[in-house]
Coordinates of C-alpha atoms and ligand atoms in Angstrom, one line a residue:
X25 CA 0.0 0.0 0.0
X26 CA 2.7 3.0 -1.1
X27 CA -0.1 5.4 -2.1
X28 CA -3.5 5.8 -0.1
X29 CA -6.6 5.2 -2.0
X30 CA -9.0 8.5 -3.3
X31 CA -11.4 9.1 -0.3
X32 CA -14.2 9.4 -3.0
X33 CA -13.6 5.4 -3.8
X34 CA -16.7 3.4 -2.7
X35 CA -16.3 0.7 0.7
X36 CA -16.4 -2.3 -0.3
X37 CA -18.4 -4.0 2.3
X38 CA -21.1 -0.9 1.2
X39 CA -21.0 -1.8 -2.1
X40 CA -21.6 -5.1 -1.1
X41 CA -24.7 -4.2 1.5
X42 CA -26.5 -1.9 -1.7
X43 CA -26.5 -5.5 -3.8
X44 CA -29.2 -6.6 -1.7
X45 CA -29.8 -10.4 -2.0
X46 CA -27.1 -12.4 -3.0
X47 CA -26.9 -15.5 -5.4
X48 CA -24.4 -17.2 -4.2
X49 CA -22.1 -17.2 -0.9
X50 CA -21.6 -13.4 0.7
X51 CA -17.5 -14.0 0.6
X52 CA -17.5 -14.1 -3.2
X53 CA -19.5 -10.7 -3.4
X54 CA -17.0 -9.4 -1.5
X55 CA -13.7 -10.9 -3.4
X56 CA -15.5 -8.6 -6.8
X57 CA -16.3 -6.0 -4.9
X58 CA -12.7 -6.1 -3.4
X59 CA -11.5 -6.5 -7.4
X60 CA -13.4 -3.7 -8.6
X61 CA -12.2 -1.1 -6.1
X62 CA -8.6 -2.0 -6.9
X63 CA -9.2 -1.5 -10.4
X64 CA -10.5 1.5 -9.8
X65 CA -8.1 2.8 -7.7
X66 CA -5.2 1.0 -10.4
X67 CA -7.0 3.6 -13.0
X68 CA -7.2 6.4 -10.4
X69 CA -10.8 6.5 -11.2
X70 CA -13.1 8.2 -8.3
X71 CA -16.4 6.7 -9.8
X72 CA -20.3 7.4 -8.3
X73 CA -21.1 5.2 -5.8
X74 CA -24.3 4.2 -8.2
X75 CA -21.8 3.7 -11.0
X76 CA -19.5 1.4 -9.2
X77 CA -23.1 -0.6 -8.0
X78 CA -23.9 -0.9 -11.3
X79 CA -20.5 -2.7 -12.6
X80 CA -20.5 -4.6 -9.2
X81 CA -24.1 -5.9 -10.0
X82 CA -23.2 -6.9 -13.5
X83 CA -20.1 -8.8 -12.2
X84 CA -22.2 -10.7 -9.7
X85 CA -24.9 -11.6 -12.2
X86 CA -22.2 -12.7 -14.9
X87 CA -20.7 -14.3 -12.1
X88 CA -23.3 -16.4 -11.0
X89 CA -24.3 -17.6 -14.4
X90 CA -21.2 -19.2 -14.6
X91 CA -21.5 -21.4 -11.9
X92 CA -22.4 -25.1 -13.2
X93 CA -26.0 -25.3 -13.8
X94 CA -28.6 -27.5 -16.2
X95 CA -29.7 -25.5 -19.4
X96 CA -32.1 -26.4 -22.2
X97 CA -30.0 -27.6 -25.3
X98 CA -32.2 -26.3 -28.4
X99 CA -28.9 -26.8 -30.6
X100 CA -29.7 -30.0 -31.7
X101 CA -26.8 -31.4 -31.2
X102 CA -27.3 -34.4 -29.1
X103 CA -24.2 -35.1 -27.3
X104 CA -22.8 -31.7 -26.9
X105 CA -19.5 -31.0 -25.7
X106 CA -19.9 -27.5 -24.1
X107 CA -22.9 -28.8 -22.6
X108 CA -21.9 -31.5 -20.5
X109 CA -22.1 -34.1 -23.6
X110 CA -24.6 -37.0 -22.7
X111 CA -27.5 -36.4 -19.8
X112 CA -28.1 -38.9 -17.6
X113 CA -31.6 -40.5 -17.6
X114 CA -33.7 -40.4 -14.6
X115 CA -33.0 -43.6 -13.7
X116 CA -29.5 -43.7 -13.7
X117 CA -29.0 -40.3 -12.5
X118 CA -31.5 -42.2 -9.1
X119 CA -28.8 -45.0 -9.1
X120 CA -25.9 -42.4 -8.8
X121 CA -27.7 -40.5 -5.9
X122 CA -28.1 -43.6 -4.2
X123 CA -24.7 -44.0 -4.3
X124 CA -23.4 -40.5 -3.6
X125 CA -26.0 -40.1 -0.3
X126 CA -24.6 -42.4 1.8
X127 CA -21.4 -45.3 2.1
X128 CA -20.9 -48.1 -0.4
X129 CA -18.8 -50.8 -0.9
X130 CA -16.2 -49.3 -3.6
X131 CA -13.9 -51.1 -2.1
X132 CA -15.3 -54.0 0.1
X133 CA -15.5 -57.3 -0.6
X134 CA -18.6 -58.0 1.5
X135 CA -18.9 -61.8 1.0
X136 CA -15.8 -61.7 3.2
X137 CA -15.5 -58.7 4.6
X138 CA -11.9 -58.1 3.4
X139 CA -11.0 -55.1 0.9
X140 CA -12.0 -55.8 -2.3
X141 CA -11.3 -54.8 -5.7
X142 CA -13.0 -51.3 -7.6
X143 CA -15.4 -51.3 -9.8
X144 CA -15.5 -55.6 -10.4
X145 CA -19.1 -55.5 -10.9
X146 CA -18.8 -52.4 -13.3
X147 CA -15.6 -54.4 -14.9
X148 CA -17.4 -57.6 -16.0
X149 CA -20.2 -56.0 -16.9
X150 CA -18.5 -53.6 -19.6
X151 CA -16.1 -56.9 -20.7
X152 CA -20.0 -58.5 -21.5
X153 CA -21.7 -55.6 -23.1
X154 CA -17.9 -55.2 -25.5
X155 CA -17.7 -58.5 -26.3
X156 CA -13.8 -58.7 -24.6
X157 CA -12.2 -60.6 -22.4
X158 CA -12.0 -58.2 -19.9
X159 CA -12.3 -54.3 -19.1
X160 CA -11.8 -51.4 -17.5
X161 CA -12.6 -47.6 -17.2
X162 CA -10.6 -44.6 -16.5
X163 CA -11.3 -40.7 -16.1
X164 CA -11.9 -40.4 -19.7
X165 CA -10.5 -41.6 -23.3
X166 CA -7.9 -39.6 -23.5
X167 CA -6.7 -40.8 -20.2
X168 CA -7.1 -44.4 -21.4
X169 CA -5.0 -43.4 -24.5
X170 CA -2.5 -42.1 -22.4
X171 CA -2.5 -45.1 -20.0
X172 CA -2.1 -47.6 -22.8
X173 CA 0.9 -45.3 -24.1
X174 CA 2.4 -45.6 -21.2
X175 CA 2.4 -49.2 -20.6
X176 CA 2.9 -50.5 -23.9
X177 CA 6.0 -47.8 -25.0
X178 CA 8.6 -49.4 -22.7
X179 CA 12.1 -50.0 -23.1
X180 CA 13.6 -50.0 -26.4
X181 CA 10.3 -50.3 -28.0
X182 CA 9.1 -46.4 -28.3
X183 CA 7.3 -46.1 -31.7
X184 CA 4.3 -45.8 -32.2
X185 CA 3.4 -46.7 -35.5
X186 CA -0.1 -44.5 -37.1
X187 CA -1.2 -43.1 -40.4
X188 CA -0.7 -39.8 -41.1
X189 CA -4.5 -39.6 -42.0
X190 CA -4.8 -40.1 -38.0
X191 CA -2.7 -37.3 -36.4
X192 CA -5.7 -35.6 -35.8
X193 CA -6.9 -32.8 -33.1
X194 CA -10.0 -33.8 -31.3
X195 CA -11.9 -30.7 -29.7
X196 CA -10.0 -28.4 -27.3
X197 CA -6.5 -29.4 -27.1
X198 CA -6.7 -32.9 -27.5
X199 CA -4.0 -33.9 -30.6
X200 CA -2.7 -37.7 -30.7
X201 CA 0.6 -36.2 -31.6
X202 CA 0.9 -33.9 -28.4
X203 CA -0.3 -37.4 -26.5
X204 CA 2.1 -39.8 -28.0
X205 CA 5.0 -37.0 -26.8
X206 CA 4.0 -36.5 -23.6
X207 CA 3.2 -40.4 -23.3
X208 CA 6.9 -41.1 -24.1
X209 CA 6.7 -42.6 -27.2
X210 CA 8.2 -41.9 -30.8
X211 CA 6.1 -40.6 -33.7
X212 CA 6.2 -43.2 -36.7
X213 CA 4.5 -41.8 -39.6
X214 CA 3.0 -43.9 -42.2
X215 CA 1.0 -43.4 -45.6
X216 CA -0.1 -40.1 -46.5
X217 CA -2.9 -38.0 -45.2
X218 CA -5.4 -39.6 -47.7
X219 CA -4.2 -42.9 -48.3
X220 CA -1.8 -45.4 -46.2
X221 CA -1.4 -48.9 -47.2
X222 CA -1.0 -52.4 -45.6
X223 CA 2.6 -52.0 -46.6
X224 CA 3.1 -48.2 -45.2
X225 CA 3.0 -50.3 -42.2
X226 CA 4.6 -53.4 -42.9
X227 CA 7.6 -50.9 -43.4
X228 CA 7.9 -49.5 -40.3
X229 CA 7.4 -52.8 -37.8
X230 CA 10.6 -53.4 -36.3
X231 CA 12.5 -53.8 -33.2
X232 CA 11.6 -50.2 -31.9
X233 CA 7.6 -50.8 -32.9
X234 CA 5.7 -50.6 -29.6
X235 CA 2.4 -50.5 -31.0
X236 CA 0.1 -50.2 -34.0
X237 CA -2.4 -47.3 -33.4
X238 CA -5.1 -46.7 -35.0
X239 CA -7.3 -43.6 -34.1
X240 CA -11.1 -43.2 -35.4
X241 CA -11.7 -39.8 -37.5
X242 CA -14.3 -39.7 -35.8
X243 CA -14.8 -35.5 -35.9
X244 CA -14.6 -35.1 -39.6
X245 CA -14.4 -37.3 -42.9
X246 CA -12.3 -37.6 -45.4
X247 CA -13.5 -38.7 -49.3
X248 CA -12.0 -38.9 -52.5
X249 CA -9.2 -40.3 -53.2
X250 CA -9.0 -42.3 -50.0
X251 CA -7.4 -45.5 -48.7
X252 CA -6.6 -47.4 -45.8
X253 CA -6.2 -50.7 -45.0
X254 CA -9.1 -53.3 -43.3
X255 CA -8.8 -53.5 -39.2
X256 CA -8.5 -57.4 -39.6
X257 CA -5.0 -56.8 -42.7
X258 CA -3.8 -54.4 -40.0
X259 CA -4.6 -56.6 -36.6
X260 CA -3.2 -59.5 -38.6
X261 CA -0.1 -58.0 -39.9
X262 CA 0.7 -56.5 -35.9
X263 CA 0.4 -60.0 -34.9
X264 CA 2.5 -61.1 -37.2
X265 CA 5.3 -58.7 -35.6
X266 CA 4.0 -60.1 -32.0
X267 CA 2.5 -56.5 -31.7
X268 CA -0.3 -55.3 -30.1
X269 CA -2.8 -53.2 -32.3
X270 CA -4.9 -50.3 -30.4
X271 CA -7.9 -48.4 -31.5
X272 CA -9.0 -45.5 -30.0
X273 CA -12.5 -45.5 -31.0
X274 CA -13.4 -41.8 -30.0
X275 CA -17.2 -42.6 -29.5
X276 CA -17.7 -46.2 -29.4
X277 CA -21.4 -46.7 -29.9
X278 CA -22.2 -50.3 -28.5
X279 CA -25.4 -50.2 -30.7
X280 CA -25.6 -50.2 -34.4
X281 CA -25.6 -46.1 -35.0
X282 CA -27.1 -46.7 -38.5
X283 CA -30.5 -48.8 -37.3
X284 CA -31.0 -47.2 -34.6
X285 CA -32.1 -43.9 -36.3
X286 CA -33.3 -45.5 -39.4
X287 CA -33.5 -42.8 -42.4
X288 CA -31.1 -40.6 -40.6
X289 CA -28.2 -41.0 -42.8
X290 CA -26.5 -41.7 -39.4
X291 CA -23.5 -43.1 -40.7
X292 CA -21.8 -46.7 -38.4
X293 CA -20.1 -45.7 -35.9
X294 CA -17.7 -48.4 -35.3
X295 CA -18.6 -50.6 -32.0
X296 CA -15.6 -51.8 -29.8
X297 CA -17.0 -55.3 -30.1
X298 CA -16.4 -55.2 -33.7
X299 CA -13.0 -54.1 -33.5
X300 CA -11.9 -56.9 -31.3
X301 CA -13.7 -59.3 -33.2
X302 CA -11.5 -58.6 -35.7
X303 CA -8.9 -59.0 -34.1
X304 CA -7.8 -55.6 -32.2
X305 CA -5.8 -56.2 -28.6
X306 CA -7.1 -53.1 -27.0
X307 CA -9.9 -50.8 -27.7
X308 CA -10.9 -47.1 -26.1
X309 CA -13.7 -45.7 -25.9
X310 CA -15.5 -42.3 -24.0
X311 CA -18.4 -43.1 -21.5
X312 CA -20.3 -39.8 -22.5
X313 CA -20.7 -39.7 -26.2
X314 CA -22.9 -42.4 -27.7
X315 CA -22.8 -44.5 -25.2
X316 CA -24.7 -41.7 -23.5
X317 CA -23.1 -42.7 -19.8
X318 CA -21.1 -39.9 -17.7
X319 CA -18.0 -38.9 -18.3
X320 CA -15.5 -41.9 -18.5
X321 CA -12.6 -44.0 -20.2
X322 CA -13.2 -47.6 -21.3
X323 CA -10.6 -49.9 -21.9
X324 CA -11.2 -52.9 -23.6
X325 CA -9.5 -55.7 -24.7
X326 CA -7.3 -58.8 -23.9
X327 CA -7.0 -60.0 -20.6
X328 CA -3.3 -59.8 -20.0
X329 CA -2.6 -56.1 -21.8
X330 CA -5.9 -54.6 -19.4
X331 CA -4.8 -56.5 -16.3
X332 CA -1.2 -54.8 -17.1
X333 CA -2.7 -51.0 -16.9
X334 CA -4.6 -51.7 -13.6
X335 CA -1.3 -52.0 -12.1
X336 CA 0.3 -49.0 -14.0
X337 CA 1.2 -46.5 -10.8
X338 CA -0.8 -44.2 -13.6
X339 CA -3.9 -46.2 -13.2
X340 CA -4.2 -44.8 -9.4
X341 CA -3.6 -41.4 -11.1
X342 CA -6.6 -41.9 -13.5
X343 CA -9.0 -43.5 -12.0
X344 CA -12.6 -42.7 -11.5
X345 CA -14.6 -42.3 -8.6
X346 CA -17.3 -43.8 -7.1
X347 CA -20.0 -41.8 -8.6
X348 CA -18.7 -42.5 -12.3
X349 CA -19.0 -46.1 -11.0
X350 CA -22.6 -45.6 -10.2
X351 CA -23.6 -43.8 -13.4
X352 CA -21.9 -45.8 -16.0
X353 CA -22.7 -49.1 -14.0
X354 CA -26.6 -48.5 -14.6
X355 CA -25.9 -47.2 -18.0
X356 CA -23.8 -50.9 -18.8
X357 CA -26.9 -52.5 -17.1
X358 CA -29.6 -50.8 -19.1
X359 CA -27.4 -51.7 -22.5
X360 CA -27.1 -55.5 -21.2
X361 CA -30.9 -56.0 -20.3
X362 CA -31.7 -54.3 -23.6
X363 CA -29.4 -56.4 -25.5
X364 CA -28.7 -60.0 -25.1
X365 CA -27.9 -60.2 -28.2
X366 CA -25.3 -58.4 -30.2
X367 CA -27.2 -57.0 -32.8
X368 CA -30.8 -56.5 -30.5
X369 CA -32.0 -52.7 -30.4
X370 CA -31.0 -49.7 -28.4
X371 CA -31.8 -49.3 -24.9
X372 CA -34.6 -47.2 -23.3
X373 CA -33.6 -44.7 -20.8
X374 CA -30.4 -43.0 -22.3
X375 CA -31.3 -39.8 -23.4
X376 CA -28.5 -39.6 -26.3
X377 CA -30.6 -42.7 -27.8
X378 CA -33.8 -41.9 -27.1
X379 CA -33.7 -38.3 -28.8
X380 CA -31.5 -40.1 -31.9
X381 CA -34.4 -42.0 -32.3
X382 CA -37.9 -39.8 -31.5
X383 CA -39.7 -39.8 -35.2
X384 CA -40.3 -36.1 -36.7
X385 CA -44.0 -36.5 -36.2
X386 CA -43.6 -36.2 -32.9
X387 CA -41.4 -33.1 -32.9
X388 CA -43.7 -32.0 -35.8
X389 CA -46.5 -32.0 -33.1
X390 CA -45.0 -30.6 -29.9
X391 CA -43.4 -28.0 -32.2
X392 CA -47.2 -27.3 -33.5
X393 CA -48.7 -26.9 -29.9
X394 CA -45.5 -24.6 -28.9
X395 CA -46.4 -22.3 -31.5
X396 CA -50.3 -22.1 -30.3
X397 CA -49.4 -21.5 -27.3
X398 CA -46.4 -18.7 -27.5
X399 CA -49.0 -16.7 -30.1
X400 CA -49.0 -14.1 -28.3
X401 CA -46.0 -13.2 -27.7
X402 CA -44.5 -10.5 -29.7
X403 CA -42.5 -13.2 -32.2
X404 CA -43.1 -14.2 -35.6
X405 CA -43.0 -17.9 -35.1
X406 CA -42.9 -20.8 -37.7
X407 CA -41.7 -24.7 -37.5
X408 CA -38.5 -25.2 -39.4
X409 CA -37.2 -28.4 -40.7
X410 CA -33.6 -28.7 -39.3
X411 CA -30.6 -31.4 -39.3
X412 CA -29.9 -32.4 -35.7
X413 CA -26.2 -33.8 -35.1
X414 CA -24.9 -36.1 -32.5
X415 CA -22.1 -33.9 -31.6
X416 CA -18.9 -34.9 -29.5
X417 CA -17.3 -35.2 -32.1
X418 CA -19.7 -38.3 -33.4
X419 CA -21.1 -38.9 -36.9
X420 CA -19.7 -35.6 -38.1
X421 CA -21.4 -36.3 -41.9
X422 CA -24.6 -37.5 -40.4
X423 CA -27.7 -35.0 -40.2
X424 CA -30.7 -36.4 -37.8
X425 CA -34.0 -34.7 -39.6
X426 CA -35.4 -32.7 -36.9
X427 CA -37.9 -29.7 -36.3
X428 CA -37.5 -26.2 -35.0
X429 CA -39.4 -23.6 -33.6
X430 CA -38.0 -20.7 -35.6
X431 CA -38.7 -17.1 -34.1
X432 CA -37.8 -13.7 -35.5
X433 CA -39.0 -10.8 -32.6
X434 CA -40.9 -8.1 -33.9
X435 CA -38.6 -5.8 -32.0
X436 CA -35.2 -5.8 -31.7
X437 CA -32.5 -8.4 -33.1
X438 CA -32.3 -12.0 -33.5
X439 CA -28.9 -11.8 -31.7
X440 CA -29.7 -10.5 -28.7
X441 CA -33.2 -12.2 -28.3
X442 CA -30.8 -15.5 -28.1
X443 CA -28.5 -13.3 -25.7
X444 CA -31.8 -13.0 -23.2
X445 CA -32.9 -16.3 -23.3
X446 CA -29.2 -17.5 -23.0
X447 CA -28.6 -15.2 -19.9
X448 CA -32.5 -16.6 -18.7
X449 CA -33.1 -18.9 -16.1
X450 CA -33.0 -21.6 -17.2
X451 CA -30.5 -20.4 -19.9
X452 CA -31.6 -21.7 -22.9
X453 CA -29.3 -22.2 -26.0
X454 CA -30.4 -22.6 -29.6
X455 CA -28.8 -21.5 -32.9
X456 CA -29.1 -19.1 -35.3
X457 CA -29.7 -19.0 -39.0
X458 CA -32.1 -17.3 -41.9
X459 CA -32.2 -14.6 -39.7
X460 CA -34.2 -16.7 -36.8
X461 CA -33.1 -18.3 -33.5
X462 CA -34.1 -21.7 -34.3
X463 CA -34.6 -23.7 -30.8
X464 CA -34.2 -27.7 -32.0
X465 CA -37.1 -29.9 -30.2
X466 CA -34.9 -33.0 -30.9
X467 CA -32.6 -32.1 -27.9
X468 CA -34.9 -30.3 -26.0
X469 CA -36.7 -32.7 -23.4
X470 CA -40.7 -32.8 -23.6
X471 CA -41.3 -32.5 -19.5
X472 CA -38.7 -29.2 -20.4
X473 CA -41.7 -27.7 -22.9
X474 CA -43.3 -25.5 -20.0
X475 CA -39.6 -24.6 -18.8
X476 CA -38.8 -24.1 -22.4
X477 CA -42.5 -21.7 -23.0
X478 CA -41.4 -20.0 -19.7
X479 CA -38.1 -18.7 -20.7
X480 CA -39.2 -17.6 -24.3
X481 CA -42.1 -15.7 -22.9
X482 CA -39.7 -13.9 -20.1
X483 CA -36.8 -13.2 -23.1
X484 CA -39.8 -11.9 -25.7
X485 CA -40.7 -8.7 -23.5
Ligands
PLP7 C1 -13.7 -37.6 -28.2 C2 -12.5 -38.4 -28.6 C3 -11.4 -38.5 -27.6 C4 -11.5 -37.9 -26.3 O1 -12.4 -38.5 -25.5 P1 -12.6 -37.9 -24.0 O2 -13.5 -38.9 -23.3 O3 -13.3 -36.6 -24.1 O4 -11.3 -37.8 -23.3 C5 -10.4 -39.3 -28.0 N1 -10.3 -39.8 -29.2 C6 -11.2 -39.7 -30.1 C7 -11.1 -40.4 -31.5 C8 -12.4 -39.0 -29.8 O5 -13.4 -38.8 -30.8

């Protein structure tokens, strides 16, 4: 404190008095109030008190909108990354309270009463519902990536061999080559961004190969003039080198993608089961795209190789807590109930699924009693017939037919009609395009329609 502060600056703890009614916790009022006045004081400013009040209020409102809280996806994209990726259905979302009210036994065996392994029951259950020998689940998949990295680069035995069509950058800075550097391992280049061959590959296996990785462009598509060689060539050719081939599937639907929104043009997404049927050692996966679970890492493949990461010291580093367990083991039970067999329908119950699959007629009519009942309002209001996506970097070419309420206010702009229904409660987030905010129905739950009617009426004024 070398130079006394103005006289004229406002007290804090006055400022923070004239807010009235907090949202949130009095000390974090404070800690902007305490912000604002040393800004002010940094710019030698000796603002109103009314005019400080006003930028304090502002801060604590954009503060407390950015504390974690549910929101009404009108994107349309299903599983989307900013917002949380996959909900939980009701049911599972019941099993994880269950579990995070009160004690469990994470790590009980309670047949004997001795300590017991994690997440056995979870384990053998997600080993069923892959089709693979055995399983296991980490924080997320790129923590499984890294985990495999680790273990399998060892020794003299640092390259990792991948197509250069691979080397890919998956949302916010998540790129395989940045991973394979910081896992230890050595870069080994094959093919060519559009094409790699069986024998790009079969050149560079030798006695410093410490893996075969494949990774699934799973967040865009590549046409043309492409080429690249079958899963079973590649498995095949690994083995023949005593390697171990890895797929980092990205999404890893368990169900058929393609039947289970008929017409959708949902293109297959590759299922882990398939991938090890044709021979793949390990597999990885992420709990909260398709597979519509919370967030998570699945590993899955042979015995040995997954039994070999659980006692990685990195495995204690990356492992999930009991509340993932909860979630992901209802969502692995809802798949293995719904499907005894490998090519038997999606579950019911995982919102990701149930919205891929709602017909348009359905969003046709919600969408048509929406717009009876927001006639008044001072909108121009139509139904739109939209492409929903799955998001999460999922099915990047496919487009979901879908239905939007499109609305164009008579006053003021499109932009900042979707500012005040963002910056509502609940916030509500839809896109924007022929001059309309287009709010999705696919993604929007129906018990949310009189959540949904409530924030467009309070954003329309
Ligand atoms: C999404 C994705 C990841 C990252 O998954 P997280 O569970 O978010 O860590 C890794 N690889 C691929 C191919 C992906 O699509």
């Amino acid at each position: 404190m070398s130079s006394p502060a103005p006289r004229a600056l406002p007290a804090i703890e006055k400022l923070v008095h004239a807010l009235g009614p907090l949202p949130f916790p009095r000390p974090l009022a404070v800690d902007l109030a305490r912000r604002l006045v040393a800004e002010l004081r940094g710019a030698g400013a000796t603002p109103e008190f009314d005019d400080a009040l006003g930028t304090l209020r502002e801060r604590v409102a954009h503060r407390a909108r950015s504390r974690l809280q549910p929101v009404i996806n009108a994107t349309g994209i299903l599983a989307h990354t900013n917002l949380g990726r996959a909900p939980l259905g009701s049911a599972v979302a019941a099993a994880l309270a269950d579990v995070a009210r009160g004690y469990s036994n994470l790590e009980l065996d309670l047949d004997s009463g001795e300590r017991g392994p994690r997440a056995a029951y979870l384990e053998a259950a997600l080993a069923l519902a892959c089709d693979a020998p055995a399983a296991t689940v980490v924080n997320n998949c790129a923590a499984a990536l890294v985990l495999i990295l680790r273990q399998l680069v060892a020794g003299d035995r640092r390259e990792v061999v991948i197509s250069r069509g691979e080397l890919v950058q998956i949302g916010g800075g998540f790129r395989i080559p940045d991973i394979l550097e910081t896992s230890g391992a050595r870069l080994r280049e094959v093919g060519t961004t559009n094409r790699t061959t069986p024998d790009d590959y079969r050149a560079a296996l030798g006695p410093a190969t410490a893996l075969v990785l494949r990774v699934h462009q799973s967040n865009f598509y590549m046409d043309g003039f492409v080429a690249a060689p079958a899963t079973r060539e590649l498995t095949a050719l690994a083995h023949e080198h005593q390697l171990p081939f890895v797929e980092d599937l990205g999404s890893g639907a368990l169900i058929d993608t393609a039947a289970t929104a008929p017409g959708s043009g949902t293109r297959r997404e590759p299922r882990p089961q398939d991938l090890l049927a044709a021979g793949a050692d390990l597999v990885c996966f992420s709990g909260d795209k398709l597979l519509g679970g919370p967030q998570a890492g699945i590993i899955a493949g042979r015995a040995d190789l997954v039994a070999d990461l659980k006692r990685h010291p990195l495995f204690r580093a990356l492992r999930c807590d009991k509340l993932v367990f909860a979630a992901l083991q209802a969502t692995i039970d809802r798949y293995l109930a719904a499907a005894p067999r490998r090519d038997a329908p999606a579950p019911d119950g995982i919102p990701v699924l149930d919205a891929l699959r709602v017909p348009v007629s359905v969003l046709q009519a919600r969408g048509a009693a929406l717009l009876e009942r927001w006639r008044d309002l001072p909108l121009d209001l139509a139904l739109a017939e939209t492409r929903a996506q799955v998001g999460g970097g999922v099915c990047p070419r496919s487009e979901i037919p879908s239905i939007a309420v499109q609305l164009r206010p008579r006053l003021g702009s499109v932009a900042s009609l979707a500012a005040r229904l963002r910056t509502g409660s609940p916030p509500v987030l839809g896109f924007i395009a022929d001059d309309a905010l287009h709010l999705d129905l696919r993604t929007v739950f129906p018990d949310q329609d009189e959540a949904l009617t409530a924030a467009v009426r309070a954003a329309s004024i």
